[in-house]
Amino acid sequence: MDARPFVDGSLLPLLIEGDAKAAPAALVDWSTENRAQLDTWLHQAGGVLFRGFGLRTAEDFCDVAEAIRPELKAYVGGDSPRSRVAEGVYTSTEFPPHLEIGLHNELSYSTWWPERLFFFCRVPAATGGATHIADGRRVLAELDHPVRERFAGKGVLYTQHLRDSAGPTGPGKSWQETFETDDPQAVERHAGDGGMELEWTESGLRTSIRRPGVIEHPETGETAWFNQADLWHAAMGGAEIWDAKTGDQEPHHHARYGDGSDIPIADLEAVRAAYRASEVAYPWEAGDVLMLDNRLAMHGRKPFTGKRSVLVTMS
């Protein structure tokens, strides 16, 4: 099988397309035998779209993802609401359909982040609902030098307040849901291993962690934009999704520069302008699988109508 550009003017994503007789098992077999070639294409483009292989179920999807990356990871530490449908397989973020989810690198605010992301379209939206994507190398090139240097030099400090599941509902996920455990000591071990600071409060758990704003890809050596500071910043629309305040009258989450200084809104607006200049969006078709290198490519979700069903797994 060959890969070719799918969208005019962009390598992201490359398309691998099945023929009329293609089936999930054929894609599983081919992927198992061609992992090195897939890595080459992925490092080149940032993402690969598989279309026309007859995938219908979560099991089909899991088989393909495991053929490429056998060890799938749980979404431990993730802050977005989603449901687990199989071991290591989740629904995509369950925010209201009228909202756009901005571009971001998955779990760039967490103690760990995946190398690979896999998305599977079970049911496309009636209208809209694209998983828009962008190459972090291009985003970085679109930004003015001073903004790039501030994020590269300072990094990002992410803070959040997670409620206790025994307390009032909302906003956001509880710490039990976020860390997939009800054992505080397990949370403390997870945080300690990943450099996250914790503080237990009357209403839940306050966390803070410093993460990079820009990274060097460990395999290609290329530099890419890598964060989601604009999505976490309390003045940039997070309240619309999560709610205005936590029980402690703090923003549910917030982002500052890694040295603790405020990120100017102008810097975040420049970031979003770079996203708009870099993003690629196209309609899902049932059975599509999109594989992204999470360190090179960002993703989000466009508003939609209808019963959209997109699953995700990571490794």
XYZ file of C-alpha atoms in Angstrom:
315
model
C 0.000 0.000 0.000
C 1.090 3.550 -0.731
C 0.514 6.810 1.099
C -0.389 10.073 -0.631
C -1.347 13.573 0.523
C -5.060 13.780 1.249
C -5.527 17.552 1.436
C -4.218 19.970 -1.184
C -1.264 21.979 0.059
C -0.598 19.839 3.139
C 1.261 16.613 3.923
C -0.947 16.229 6.999
C -2.541 13.722 6.817
C -1.167 11.167 4.400
C -3.891 8.854 3.093
C -3.691 5.056 2.892
C -6.790 3.802 1.125
C -8.207 0.309 0.858
C -9.755 -1.164 -2.255
C -13.232 -2.619 -2.674
C -12.164 -5.941 -1.135
C -10.266 -4.479 1.810
C -11.201 -5.651 5.300
C -10.040 -4.873 8.859
C -7.950 -8.063 8.986
C -6.027 -6.990 5.887
C -5.155 -3.674 7.501
C -4.113 -5.442 10.716
C -1.794 -7.793 8.812
C -0.291 -5.045 6.671
C 0.231 -2.720 9.656
C 1.966 -5.428 11.667
C 4.420 -6.035 8.831
C 4.997 -2.351 7.989
C 5.425 -0.579 11.321
C 8.765 0.919 10.295
C 7.285 2.369 7.090
C 4.356 3.799 9.042
C 6.786 5.456 11.453
C 8.623 7.025 8.502
C 5.401 8.406 7.019
C 4.209 9.572 10.408
C 7.425 11.470 11.138
C 7.240 13.026 7.687
C 3.628 14.186 7.803
C 2.566 14.048 11.473
C -0.512 11.951 10.694
C -1.833 9.082 8.572
C -5.477 8.491 7.627
C -6.662 4.930 6.878
C -9.848 4.888 4.806
C -11.869 2.164 3.134
C -10.930 -0.871 5.243
C -14.399 -1.747 6.504
C -13.899 -1.079 10.217
C -17.200 -1.077 12.101
C -16.612 -1.845 15.766
C -14.445 -0.834 18.713
C -12.849 -4.274 18.478
C -11.878 -3.678 14.826
C -10.339 -0.377 15.872
C -8.457 -1.866 18.809
C -7.048 -4.620 16.580
C -5.648 -2.066 14.122
C -4.184 0.173 16.828
C -2.545 -2.776 18.591
C -1.086 -4.024 15.324
C 0.774 -0.720 15.059
C 1.449 -0.131 18.755
C 0.798 -3.268 20.867
C 0.782 -1.523 24.262
C -2.181 0.827 24.517
C -2.333 3.237 27.457
C -5.138 4.270 29.799
C -6.229 7.921 29.930
C -4.931 8.379 33.497
C -4.516 12.040 34.425
C -6.666 13.330 31.582
C -9.045 16.169 32.424
C -11.601 15.908 29.599
C -14.852 13.981 30.092
C -14.995 10.694 28.198
C -16.281 7.146 28.695
C -14.282 3.929 28.455
C -15.823 1.532 25.924
C -13.109 -1.170 25.995
C -9.724 -1.677 27.614
C -7.680 1.346 26.530
C -10.427 2.633 24.186
C -12.477 5.723 25.044
C -15.044 8.014 23.541
C -13.612 11.271 22.270
C -14.116 14.273 24.541
C -17.775 14.601 25.483
C -18.156 18.379 25.431
C -21.466 19.813 24.165
C -21.680 19.544 20.368
C -22.121 23.287 19.767
C -18.665 24.016 21.210
C -15.388 23.836 19.339
C -12.531 22.054 21.082
C -9.372 23.944 20.219
C -6.172 22.455 18.902
C -3.946 20.802 21.497
C -1.370 18.076 22.071
C -2.939 15.276 24.081
C -2.012 15.284 27.789
C 0.667 17.951 27.285
C -0.392 19.250 30.731
C -0.019 15.885 32.454
C 2.641 13.727 34.110
C 2.936 11.809 30.837
C 1.824 12.093 27.252
C 1.260 9.526 24.513
C 3.500 9.188 21.486
C 0.671 8.001 19.245
C -3.027 8.834 19.074
C -5.582 6.784 17.135
C -9.082 8.038 16.281
C -11.853 5.893 14.813
C -15.082 7.190 13.302
C -17.972 4.834 14.068
C -20.663 7.356 13.119
C -19.926 10.647 11.369
C -21.833 13.758 12.395
C -24.811 14.931 10.374
C -22.997 18.235 9.860
C -19.580 19.430 11.037
C -17.695 17.405 13.622
C -14.316 17.265 11.900
C -11.306 16.381 14.019
C -9.232 19.300 12.800
C -5.465 18.846 12.952
C -2.320 20.943 12.613
C 1.400 20.308 12.293
C 3.174 21.667 15.381
C 6.232 22.468 13.267
C 4.152 24.760 11.093
C 2.436 26.346 14.111
C 5.857 27.178 15.522
C 6.930 28.720 12.201
C 3.765 30.866 12.082
C 4.510 32.501 15.447
C 6.567 35.646 15.860
C 10.010 35.052 17.356
C 9.315 36.732 20.753
C 6.233 34.568 21.411
C 8.085 31.417 20.372
C 10.979 32.294 22.635
C 8.797 32.989 25.666
C 7.045 29.631 25.416
C 10.261 27.769 24.574
C 12.239 29.388 27.369
C 9.651 29.470 30.151
C 7.363 26.532 29.438
C 3.859 26.415 30.886
C 2.597 26.064 34.460
C -0.763 24.261 34.490
C -2.953 24.409 37.601
C -6.314 22.773 38.186
C -8.752 22.010 40.951
C -10.423 18.606 40.844
C -13.544 18.074 42.925
C -14.174 15.054 45.136
C -16.771 12.629 43.758
C -18.427 12.572 47.195
C -19.080 16.306 47.012
C -21.232 18.474 44.734
C -21.229 17.603 41.036
C -19.323 19.753 38.559
C -17.460 21.512 37.224
C -15.277 19.089 35.338
C -14.164 15.638 36.451
C -13.508 14.477 39.988
C -10.008 13.480 41.012
C -11.252 9.886 41.180
C -12.367 10.026 37.546
C -9.245 11.845 36.413
C -6.782 9.383 37.930
C -9.055 6.303 37.538
C -8.739 5.393 41.227
C -10.299 6.265 44.580
C -7.017 5.706 46.439
C -5.364 9.025 47.430
C -2.013 7.309 47.910
C -2.120 5.972 44.350
C -2.742 9.521 43.127
C 0.176 10.813 45.189
C 2.490 8.143 43.768
C 1.388 8.915 40.225
C 1.921 12.638 40.765
C 5.279 12.190 42.463
C 6.594 9.997 39.660
C 5.643 12.662 37.106
C 6.713 15.850 38.858
C 3.211 17.068 39.710
C 2.571 18.974 42.933
C -0.606 18.143 44.894
C -2.585 19.806 47.647
C -5.680 18.177 49.137
C -8.445 20.684 49.862
C -11.855 20.600 51.532
C -13.554 20.199 48.173
C -11.031 18.005 46.364
C -7.525 18.228 44.973
C -5.434 21.112 43.656
C -2.626 20.219 41.225
C 0.152 22.113 39.494
C 2.792 21.003 37.021
C 5.372 22.650 34.769
C 5.499 21.326 31.247
C 7.283 22.428 28.059
C 5.778 24.860 25.576
C 7.985 23.625 22.748
C 9.688 20.223 22.412
C 12.370 18.570 20.346
C 11.099 15.358 18.813
C 13.221 12.530 20.243
C 13.395 10.610 16.957
C 13.488 13.284 14.241
C 15.271 16.028 16.206
C 12.763 18.586 14.913
C 11.328 21.335 17.108
C 7.544 21.570 17.421
C 4.918 23.524 19.314
C 3.661 21.382 22.194
C 1.169 22.677 24.758
C -2.412 23.747 25.352
C -1.919 26.938 27.316
C -4.709 28.763 25.490
C -7.270 26.057 26.337
C -6.285 26.090 30.015
C -6.090 29.856 30.455
C -9.099 30.992 32.495
C -9.645 34.087 30.340
C -9.688 32.227 27.017
C -13.014 30.417 27.160
C -12.499 27.582 29.627
C -15.356 28.812 31.795
C -17.755 28.334 28.902
C -17.005 24.619 28.940
C -16.364 23.800 32.570
C -18.238 26.440 34.569
C -16.984 29.687 36.040
C -15.573 28.628 39.410
C -14.843 25.620 41.568
C -16.233 25.199 45.064
C -13.177 27.093 46.301
C -13.993 30.012 43.993
C -10.956 29.325 41.836
C -10.899 28.727 38.082
C -11.224 25.017 37.389
C -7.980 25.277 35.460
C -5.519 27.972 34.482
C -2.194 28.345 32.670
C 0.725 30.655 33.336
C 4.232 30.756 32.023
C 6.449 28.182 33.693
C 8.108 30.840 35.868
C 4.701 31.710 37.348
C 4.243 34.942 35.390
C 0.998 35.712 33.586
C 0.725 34.840 29.908
C -0.352 38.016 28.086
C -3.641 37.596 26.259
C -1.907 38.968 23.165
C 0.466 35.979 23.223
C -2.463 33.563 23.395
C -4.307 35.369 20.609
C -1.155 35.088 18.478
C -1.118 31.368 19.208
C -4.708 30.953 18.079
C -3.992 32.930 14.907
C -1.126 30.515 14.186
C -3.528 27.614 14.743
C -6.032 29.039 12.259
C -3.285 29.490 9.673
C -2.080 25.907 10.159
C -5.173 23.772 10.680
C -6.540 21.145 8.303
C -10.134 19.870 8.504
C -12.064 17.366 6.403
C -15.255 15.316 6.896
C -15.056 11.969 8.658
C -16.332 8.862 6.895
C -17.556 5.815 8.812
C -14.664 3.397 9.321
C -11.894 6.011 9.102
C -8.882 5.630 11.399
C -6.595 8.620 11.933
C -3.167 8.039 13.499
C -1.246 11.064 14.805
C 2.230 11.554 16.202
C 1.150 13.475 19.298
C 4.541 15.194 19.510
C 4.265 16.605 15.990
C 0.541 17.025 15.383
C -2.235 18.767 17.291
C -5.936 17.972 17.136
C -9.316 19.397 18.120
C -13.004 19.079 17.254
C -15.342 21.262 15.246
C -18.964 21.844 16.371
C -21.462 19.364 14.982
C -25.044 18.204 14.750
C -26.312 14.639 14.827
C -25.100 11.484 16.575
C -21.341 11.708 16.071
C -19.350 8.778 17.512
C -15.539 8.939 17.421
C -13.394 6.662 19.578
C -9.796 7.226 20.670
C -6.918 5.175 22.008
C -3.295 6.048 22.646
C 0.116 4.525 23.125
